[in-house]
mmCIF file of C-alpha atoms in Angstrom:
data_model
loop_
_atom_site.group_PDB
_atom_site.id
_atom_site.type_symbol
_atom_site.label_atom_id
_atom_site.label_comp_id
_atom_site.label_asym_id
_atom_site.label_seq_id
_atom_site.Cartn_x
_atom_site.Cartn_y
_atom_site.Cartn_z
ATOM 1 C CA UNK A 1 96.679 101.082 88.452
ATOM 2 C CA UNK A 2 94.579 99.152 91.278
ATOM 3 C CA UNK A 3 97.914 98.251 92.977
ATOM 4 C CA UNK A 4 99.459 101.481 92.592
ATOM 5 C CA UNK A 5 96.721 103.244 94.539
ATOM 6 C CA UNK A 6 96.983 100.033 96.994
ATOM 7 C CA UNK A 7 100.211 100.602 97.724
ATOM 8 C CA UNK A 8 99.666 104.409 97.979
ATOM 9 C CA UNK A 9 96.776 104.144 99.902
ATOM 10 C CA UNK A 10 97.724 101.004 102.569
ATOM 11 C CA UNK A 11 101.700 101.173 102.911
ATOM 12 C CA UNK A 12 102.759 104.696 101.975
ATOM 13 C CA UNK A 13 100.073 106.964 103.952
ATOM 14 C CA UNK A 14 100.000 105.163 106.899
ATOM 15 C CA UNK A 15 103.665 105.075 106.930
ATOM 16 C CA UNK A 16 104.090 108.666 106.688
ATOM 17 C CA UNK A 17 101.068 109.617 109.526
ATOM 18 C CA UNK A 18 103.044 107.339 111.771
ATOM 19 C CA UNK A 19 106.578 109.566 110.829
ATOM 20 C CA UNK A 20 104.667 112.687 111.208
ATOM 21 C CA UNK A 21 103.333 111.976 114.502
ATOM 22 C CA UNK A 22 106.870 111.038 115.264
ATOM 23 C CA UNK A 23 107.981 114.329 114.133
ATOM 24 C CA UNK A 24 105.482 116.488 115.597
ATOM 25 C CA UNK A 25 106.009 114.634 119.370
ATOM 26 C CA UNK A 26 110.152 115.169 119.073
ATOM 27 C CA UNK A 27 109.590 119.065 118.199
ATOM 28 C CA UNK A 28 107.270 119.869 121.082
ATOM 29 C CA UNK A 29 109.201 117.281 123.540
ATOM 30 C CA UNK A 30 112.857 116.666 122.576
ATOM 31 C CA UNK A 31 112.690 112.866 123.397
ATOM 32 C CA UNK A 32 115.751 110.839 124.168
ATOM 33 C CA UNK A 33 116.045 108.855 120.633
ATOM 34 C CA UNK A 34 118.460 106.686 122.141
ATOM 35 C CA UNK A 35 116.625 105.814 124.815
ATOM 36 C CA UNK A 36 114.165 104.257 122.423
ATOM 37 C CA UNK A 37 116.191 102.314 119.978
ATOM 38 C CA UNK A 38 117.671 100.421 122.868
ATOM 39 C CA UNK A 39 114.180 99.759 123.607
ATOM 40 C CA UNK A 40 114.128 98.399 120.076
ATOM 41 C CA UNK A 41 117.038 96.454 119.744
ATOM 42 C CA UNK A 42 116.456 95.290 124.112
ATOM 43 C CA UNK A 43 112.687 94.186 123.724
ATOM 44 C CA UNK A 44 110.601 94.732 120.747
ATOM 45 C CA UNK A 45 113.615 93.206 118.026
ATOM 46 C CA UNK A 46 114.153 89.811 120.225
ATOM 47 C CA UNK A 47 111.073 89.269 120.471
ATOM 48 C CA UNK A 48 109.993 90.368 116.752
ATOM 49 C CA UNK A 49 112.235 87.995 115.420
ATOM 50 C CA UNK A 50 111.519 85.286 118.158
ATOM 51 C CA UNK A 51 107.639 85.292 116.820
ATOM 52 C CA UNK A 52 108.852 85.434 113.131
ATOM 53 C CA UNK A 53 110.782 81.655 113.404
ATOM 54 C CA UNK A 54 108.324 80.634 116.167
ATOM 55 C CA UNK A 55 105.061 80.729 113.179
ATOM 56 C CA UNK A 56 107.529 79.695 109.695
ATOM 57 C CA UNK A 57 106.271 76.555 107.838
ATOM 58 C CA UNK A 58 108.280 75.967 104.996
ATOM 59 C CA UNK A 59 109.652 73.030 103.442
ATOM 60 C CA UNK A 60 113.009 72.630 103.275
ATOM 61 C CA UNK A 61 113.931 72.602 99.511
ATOM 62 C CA UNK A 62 111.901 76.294 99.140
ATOM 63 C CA UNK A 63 113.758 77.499 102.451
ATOM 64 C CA UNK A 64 117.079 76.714 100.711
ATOM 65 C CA UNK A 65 116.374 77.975 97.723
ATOM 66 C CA UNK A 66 115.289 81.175 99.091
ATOM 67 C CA UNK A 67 118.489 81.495 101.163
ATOM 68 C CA UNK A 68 120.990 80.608 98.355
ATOM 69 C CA UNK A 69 119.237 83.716 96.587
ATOM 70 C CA UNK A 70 119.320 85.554 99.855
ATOM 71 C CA UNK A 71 123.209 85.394 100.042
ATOM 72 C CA UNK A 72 123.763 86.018 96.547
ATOM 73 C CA UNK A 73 121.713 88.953 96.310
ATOM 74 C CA UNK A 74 123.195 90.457 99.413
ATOM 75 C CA UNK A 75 126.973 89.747 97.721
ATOM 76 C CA UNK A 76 126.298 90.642 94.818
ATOM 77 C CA UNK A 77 124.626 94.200 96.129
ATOM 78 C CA UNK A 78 127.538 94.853 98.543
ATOM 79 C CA UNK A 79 130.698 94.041 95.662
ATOM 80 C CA UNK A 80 128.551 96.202 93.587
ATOM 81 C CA UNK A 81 127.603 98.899 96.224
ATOM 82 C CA UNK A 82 131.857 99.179 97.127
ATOM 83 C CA UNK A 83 132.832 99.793 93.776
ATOM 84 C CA UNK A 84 130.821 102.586 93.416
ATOM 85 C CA UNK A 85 132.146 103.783 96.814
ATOM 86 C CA UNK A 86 135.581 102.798 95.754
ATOM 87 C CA UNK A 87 135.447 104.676 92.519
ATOM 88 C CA UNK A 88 134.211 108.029 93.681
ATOM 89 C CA UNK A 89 136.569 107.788 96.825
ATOM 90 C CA UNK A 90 133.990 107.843 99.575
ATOM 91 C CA UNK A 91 134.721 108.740 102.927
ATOM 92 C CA UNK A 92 134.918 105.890 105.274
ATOM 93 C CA UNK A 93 131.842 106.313 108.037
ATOM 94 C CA UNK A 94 129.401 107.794 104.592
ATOM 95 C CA UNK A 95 130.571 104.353 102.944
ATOM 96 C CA UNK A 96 128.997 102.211 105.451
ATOM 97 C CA UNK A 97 125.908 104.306 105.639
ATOM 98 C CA UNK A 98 125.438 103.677 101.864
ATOM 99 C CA UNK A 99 126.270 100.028 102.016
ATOM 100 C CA UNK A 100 123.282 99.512 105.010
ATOM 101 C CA UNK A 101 121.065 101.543 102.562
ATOM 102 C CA UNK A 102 121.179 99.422 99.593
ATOM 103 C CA UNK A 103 122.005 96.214 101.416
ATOM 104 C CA UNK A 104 118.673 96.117 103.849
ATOM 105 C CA UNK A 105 114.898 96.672 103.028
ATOM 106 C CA UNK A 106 111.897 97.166 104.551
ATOM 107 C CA UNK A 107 110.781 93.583 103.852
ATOM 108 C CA UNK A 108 108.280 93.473 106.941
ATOM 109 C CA UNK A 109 105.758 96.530 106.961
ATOM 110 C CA UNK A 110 105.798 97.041 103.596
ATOM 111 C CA UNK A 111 106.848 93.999 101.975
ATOM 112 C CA UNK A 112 104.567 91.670 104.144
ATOM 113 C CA UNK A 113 101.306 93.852 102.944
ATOM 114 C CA UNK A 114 102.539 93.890 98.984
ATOM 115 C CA UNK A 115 103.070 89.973 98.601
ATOM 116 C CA UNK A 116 99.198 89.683 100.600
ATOM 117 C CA UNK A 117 97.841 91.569 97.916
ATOM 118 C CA UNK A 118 99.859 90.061 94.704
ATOM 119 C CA UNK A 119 99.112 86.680 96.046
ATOM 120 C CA UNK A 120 96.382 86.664 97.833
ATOM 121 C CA UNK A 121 95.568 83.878 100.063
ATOM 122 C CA UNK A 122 98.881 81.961 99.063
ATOM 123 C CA UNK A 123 100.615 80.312 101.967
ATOM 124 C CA UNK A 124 103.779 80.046 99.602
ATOM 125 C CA UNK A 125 104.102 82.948 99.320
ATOM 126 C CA UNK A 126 103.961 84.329 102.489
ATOM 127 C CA UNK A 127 106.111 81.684 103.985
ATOM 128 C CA UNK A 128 108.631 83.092 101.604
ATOM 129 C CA UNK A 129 108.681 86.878 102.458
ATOM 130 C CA UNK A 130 108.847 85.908 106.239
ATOM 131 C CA UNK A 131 112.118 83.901 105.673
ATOM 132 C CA UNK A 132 112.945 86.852 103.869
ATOM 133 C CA UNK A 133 111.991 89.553 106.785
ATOM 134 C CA UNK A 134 114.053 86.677 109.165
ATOM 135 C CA UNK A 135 117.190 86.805 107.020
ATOM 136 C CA UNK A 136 116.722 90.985 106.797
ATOM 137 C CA UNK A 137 116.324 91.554 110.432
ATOM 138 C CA UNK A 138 119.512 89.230 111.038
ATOM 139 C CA UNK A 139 122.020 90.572 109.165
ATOM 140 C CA UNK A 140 121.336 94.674 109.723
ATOM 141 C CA UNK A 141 122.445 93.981 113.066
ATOM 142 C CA UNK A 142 125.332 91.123 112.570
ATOM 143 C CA UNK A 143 127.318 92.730 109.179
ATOM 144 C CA UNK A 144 125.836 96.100 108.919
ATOM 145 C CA UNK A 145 127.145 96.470 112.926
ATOM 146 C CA UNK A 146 130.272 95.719 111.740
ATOM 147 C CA UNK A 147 130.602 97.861 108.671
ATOM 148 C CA UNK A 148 129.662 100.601 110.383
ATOM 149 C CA UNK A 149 132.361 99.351 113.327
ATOM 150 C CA UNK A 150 135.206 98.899 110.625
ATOM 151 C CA UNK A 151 138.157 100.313 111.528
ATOM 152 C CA UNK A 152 136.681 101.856 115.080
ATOM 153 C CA UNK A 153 137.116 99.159 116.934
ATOM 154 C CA UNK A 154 139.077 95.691 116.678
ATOM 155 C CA UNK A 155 136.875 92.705 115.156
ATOM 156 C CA UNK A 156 137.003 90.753 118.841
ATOM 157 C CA UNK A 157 135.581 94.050 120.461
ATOM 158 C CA UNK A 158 133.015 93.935 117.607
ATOM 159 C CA UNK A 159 132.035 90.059 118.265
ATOM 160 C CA UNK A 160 131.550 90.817 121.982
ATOM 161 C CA UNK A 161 129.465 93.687 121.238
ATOM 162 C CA UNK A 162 127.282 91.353 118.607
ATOM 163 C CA UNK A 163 127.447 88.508 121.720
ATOM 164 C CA UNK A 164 125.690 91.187 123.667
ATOM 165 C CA UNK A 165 122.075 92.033 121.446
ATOM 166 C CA UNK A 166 119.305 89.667 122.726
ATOM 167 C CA UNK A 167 117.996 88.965 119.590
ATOM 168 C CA UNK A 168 120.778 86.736 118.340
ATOM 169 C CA UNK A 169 119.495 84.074 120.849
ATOM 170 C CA UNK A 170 116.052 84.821 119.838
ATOM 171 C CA UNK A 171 116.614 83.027 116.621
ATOM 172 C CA UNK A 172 117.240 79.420 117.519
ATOM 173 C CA UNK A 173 114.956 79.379 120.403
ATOM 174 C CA UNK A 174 112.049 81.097 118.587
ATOM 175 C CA UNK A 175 113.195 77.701 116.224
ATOM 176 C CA UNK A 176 113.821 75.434 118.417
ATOM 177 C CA UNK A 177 110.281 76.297 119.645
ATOM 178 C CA UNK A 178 108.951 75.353 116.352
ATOM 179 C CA UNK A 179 110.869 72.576 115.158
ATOM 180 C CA UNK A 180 109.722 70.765 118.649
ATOM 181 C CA UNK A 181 106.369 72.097 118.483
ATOM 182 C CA UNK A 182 106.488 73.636 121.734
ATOM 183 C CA UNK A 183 103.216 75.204 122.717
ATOM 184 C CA UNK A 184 103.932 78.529 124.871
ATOM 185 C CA UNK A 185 101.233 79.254 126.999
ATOM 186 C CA UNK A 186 98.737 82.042 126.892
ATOM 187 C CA UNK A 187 99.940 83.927 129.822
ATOM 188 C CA UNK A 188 103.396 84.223 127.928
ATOM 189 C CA UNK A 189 102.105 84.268 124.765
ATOM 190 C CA UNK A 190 99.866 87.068 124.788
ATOM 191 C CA UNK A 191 102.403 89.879 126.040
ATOM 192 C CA UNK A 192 104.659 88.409 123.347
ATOM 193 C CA UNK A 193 101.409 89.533 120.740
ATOM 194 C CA UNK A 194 101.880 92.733 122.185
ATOM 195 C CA UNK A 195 104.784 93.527 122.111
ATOM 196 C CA UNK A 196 105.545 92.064 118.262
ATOM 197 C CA UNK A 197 102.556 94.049 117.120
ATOM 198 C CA UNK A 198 103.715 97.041 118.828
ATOM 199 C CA UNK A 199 107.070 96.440 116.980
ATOM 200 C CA UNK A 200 106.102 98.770 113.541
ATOM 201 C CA UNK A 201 104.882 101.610 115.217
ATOM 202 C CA UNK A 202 108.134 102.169 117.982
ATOM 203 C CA UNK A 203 110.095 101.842 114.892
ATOM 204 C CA UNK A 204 108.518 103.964 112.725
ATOM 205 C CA UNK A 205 107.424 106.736 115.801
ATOM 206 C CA UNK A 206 111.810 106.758 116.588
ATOM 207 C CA UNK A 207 112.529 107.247 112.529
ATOM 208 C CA UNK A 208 109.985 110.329 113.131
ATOM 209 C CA UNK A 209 111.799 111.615 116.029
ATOM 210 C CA UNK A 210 115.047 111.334 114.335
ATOM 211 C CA UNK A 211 113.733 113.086 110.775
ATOM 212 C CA UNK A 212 113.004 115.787 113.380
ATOM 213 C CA UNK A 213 116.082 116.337 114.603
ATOM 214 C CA UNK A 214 117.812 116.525 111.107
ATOM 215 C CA UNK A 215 118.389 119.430 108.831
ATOM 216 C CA UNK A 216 117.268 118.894 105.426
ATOM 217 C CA UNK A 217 120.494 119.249 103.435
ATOM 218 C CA UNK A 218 120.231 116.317 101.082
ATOM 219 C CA UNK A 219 123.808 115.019 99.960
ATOM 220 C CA UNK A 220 121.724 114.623 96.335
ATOM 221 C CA UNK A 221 123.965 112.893 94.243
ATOM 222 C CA UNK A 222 124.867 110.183 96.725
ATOM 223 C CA UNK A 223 121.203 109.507 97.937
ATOM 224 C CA UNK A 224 120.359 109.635 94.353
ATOM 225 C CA UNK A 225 122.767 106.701 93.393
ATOM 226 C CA UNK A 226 121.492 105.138 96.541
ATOM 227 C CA UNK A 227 118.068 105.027 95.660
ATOM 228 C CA UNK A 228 118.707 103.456 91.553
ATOM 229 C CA UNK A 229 120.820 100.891 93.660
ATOM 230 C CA UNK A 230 118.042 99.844 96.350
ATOM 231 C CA UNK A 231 114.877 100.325 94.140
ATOM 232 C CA UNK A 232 116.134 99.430 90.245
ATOM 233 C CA UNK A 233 119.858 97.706 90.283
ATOM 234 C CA UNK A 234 118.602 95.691 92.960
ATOM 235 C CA UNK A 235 115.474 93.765 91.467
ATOM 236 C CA UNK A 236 117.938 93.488 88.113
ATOM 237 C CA UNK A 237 120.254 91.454 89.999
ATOM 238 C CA UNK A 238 117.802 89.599 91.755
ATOM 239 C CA UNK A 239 116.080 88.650 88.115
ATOM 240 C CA UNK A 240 119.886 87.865 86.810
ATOM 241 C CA UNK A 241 119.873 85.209 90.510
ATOM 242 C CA UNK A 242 116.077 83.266 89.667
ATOM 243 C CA UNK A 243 116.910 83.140 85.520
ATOM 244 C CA UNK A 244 120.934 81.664 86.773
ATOM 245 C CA UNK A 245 119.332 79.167 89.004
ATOM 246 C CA UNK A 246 116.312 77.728 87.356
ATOM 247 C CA UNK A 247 113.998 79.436 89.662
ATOM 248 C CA UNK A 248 110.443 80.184 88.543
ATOM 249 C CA UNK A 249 106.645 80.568 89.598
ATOM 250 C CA UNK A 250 105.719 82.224 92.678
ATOM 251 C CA UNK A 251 108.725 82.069 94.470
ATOM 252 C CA UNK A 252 110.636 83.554 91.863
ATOM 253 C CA UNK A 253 108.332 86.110 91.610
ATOM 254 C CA UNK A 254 108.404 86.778 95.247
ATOM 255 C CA UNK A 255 111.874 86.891 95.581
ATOM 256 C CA UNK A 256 112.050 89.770 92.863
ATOM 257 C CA UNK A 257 109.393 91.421 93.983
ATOM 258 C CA UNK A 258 110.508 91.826 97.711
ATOM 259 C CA UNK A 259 114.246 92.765 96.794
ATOM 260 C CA UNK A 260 112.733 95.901 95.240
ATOM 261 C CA UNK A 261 111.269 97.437 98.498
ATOM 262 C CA UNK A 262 112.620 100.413 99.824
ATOM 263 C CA UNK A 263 115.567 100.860 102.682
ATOM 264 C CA UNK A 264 114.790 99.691 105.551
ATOM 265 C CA UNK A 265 113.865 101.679 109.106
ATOM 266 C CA UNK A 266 116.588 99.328 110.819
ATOM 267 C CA UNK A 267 119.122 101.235 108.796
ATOM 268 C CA UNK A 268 118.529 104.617 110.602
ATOM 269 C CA UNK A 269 117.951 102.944 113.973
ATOM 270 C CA UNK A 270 121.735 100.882 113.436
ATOM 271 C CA UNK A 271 122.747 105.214 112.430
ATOM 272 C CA UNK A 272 121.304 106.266 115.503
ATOM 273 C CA UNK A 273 122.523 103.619 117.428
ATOM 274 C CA UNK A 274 125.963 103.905 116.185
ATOM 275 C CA UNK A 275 126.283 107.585 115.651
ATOM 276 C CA UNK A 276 126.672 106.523 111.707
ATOM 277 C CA UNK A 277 125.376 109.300 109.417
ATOM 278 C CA UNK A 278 121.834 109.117 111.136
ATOM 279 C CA UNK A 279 120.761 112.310 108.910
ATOM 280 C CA UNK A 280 121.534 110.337 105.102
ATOM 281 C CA UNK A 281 120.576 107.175 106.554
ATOM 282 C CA UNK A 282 117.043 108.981 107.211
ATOM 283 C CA UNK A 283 116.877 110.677 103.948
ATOM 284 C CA UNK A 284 117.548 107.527 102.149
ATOM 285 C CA UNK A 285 114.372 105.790 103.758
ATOM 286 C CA UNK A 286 112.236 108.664 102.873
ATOM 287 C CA UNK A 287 113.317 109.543 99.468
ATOM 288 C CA UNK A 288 113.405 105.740 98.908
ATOM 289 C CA UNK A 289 109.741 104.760 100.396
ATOM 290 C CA UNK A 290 108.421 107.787 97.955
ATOM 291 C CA UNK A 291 110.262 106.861 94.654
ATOM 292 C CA UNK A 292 109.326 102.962 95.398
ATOM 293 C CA UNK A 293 105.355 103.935 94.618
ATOM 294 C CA UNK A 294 106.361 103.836 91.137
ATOM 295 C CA UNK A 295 109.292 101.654 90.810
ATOM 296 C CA UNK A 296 107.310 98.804 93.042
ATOM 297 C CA UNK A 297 104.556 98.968 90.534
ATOM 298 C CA UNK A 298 106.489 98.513 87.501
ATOM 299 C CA UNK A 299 108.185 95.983 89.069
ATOM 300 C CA UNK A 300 105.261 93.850 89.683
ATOM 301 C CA UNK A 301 103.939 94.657 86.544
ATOM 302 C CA UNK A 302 107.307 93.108 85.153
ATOM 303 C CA UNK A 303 107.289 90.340 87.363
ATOM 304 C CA UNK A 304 103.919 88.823 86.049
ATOM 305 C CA UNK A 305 105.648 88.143 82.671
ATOM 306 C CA UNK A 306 108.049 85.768 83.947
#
C-alpha cells in the first residue's frame, strides 16, 4: 500500500499538473506544437541522451545481459503486437500508432523514480534502468520513425531522414566521452544540466498542448487492447525472457519491473511529429499512466517473489 500511494503521490500527480498546465496554456494561446517537438528532438533529446551514456557505469556482462533482454522483449512485443493488428485487419497509419504504444515506455520520469524507491540506494539497479531509458530513447526515433514511414516513403528517403536527428551522434560521443574519461568543463557542462533537466517538463508541457487540441472520442476497444499489451502482456513476456535465460536477483527484477511502465511521451511527440494518429497516441499515454497505478503495484508486489 506504501508504494501505491508513492507512486500516486510522486509520479502520477505531478505528471498530470505538468499536462494540465500544458492544457490550460494551448487553450488560452494556441501554441505552435510543432514548433516545440523540433525543439525536442533539435536540443533537449541530443543532449538528454548525450548526458544519459556520458554518467553509465556498468560492467559489461550486466550491460549485455540487459540488452539481450532488451531485444527480445522488444521482438517479442512487436510479432505479438502485428498479429493482433493482422488479425483484426487494422488500417495501416492506426497500426503503427499501436505498435509505438506497446513497443516504448516511459522508462525515464517514471521508471527512474519507481526503481529509486524499490531499491533504494542500489547502484545496480539504477545503472540498469538507465541502459534501459538509453535503449528506449534510441529506438522510438530509429524503428518507430520508420513504422510510422512504412510505405510513405522509400527506406533510403527514410535513412536520410534518420541521418538527419542530432541525437543519433549524441550516443557514441556522450560514450566516447565516458569510455575515455573525458572531463567536460564547467562552462559546457552546466548549460548541458540545464537543458537535460529541463528535458521532462518540455515533454510533458507539448503532450499537454497536444491533449488540448484533441477531441475526446476514444477508439475504446483498440486503446483497450493497447493498454493489456503495454501494462500486463508485456511484464508476462518479460518474466517468460529472465526465467528462459537464467536471469535472477535485482536485475531480473528490474528488468520486469521497468517493462511494465506505461507508454511513453516520445510516442505522441514521434505522432505529432509525423502527423501519425497524434489523438490515440495521446489517449494511450493517459489511459495507460492511470491504469499503471494499479497494474505497477501488483507487479512489484509479484516481482519480490522471484
Amino acid at each position: 500500500m506504501e508504494i501505491f500511494f508513492h507512486i500516486l503521490y510522486n509520479n502520477v500527480v505531478p505528471l498530470f499538473i505538468m499536462i494540465l498546465i500544458g492544457m490550460a496554456v494551448q487553450k488560452k494561446y494556441h501554441l505552435d506544437v510543432k514548433i516545440l517537438t523540433r525543439l525536442l528532438f533539435t536540443i533537449y533529446m541530443p543532449v538528454f541522451v548525450f548526458v544519459q551514456m556520458y554518467q553509465i557505469d556498468i560492467s559489461v556482462e550486466i550491460l549485455k545481459e540487459t540488452l539481450i533482454f532488451l531485444v527480445l522483449l522488444h521482438i517479442l512485443l512487436y510479432l505479438l503486437t502485428k498479429l493482433y493488428i493482422k488479425v483484426k485487419g487494422i488500417e495501416k497509419e492506426k497500426a503503427a500508432a499501436i505498435i509505438n504504444s506497446v513497443l516504448y515506455y516511459n522508462c525515464g520520469n517514471y521508471g527512474i523514480p519507481l526503481i529509486m524507491l524499490v531499491f533504494p540506494g542500489n547502484s545496480l539497479a539504477f545503472s540498469i534502468q538507465i541502459i534501459v531509458i538509453v535503449f528506449q530513447t534510441i529506438l522510438p526515433f530509429t524503428h518507430g520513425i520508420i513504422t510510422i514511414n512504412a510505405g510513405k516513403k522509400p527506406l533510403k528517403e527514410i535513412c536520410l531522414d534518420l541521418a538527419k536527428l542530432p541525437f543519433l551522434y549524441a550516443i557514441p560521443l556522450g560514450y566516447l566521452f565516458q569510455y575515455l574519461n573525458i572531463k567536460i568543463p564547467n562552462p559546457i557542462l552546466i548549460p548541458l544540466n540545464y537543458v537535460y533537466d529541463g528535458f521532462i517538463a518540455i515533454a510533458l508541457l507539448t503532450l499537454g498542448f497536444q491533449l488540448a487540441n484533441i477531441s475526446w472520442r476514444f477508439s475504446f476497444n483498440k486503446v483497450l487492447i493497447t493498454n493489456i499489451l503495454r501494462l500486463i502482456i508485456s511484464p508476462i513476456i518479460a518474466l517468460f525472457i529472465v526465467t528462459l535465460f537464467g536471469i535472477t536477483g535485482v536485475t531480473a527484477q528490474v528488468l520486469i519491473i521497468s517493462s511494465a511502465v506505461p507508454t511513453a511521451l516520445n510516442v505522441v511527440l514521434l505522432a505529432i511529429e509525423y502527423d501519425n494518429e497524434p489523438e490515440f497516441a495521446s489517449q494511450v499515454v493517459l489511459s495507460t499512466t492511470i491504469l499503471s497505478v494499479i497494474t505497477m503495484t501488483l507487479v512489484i508486489v509479484l516481482v519480490r517473489l522471484i
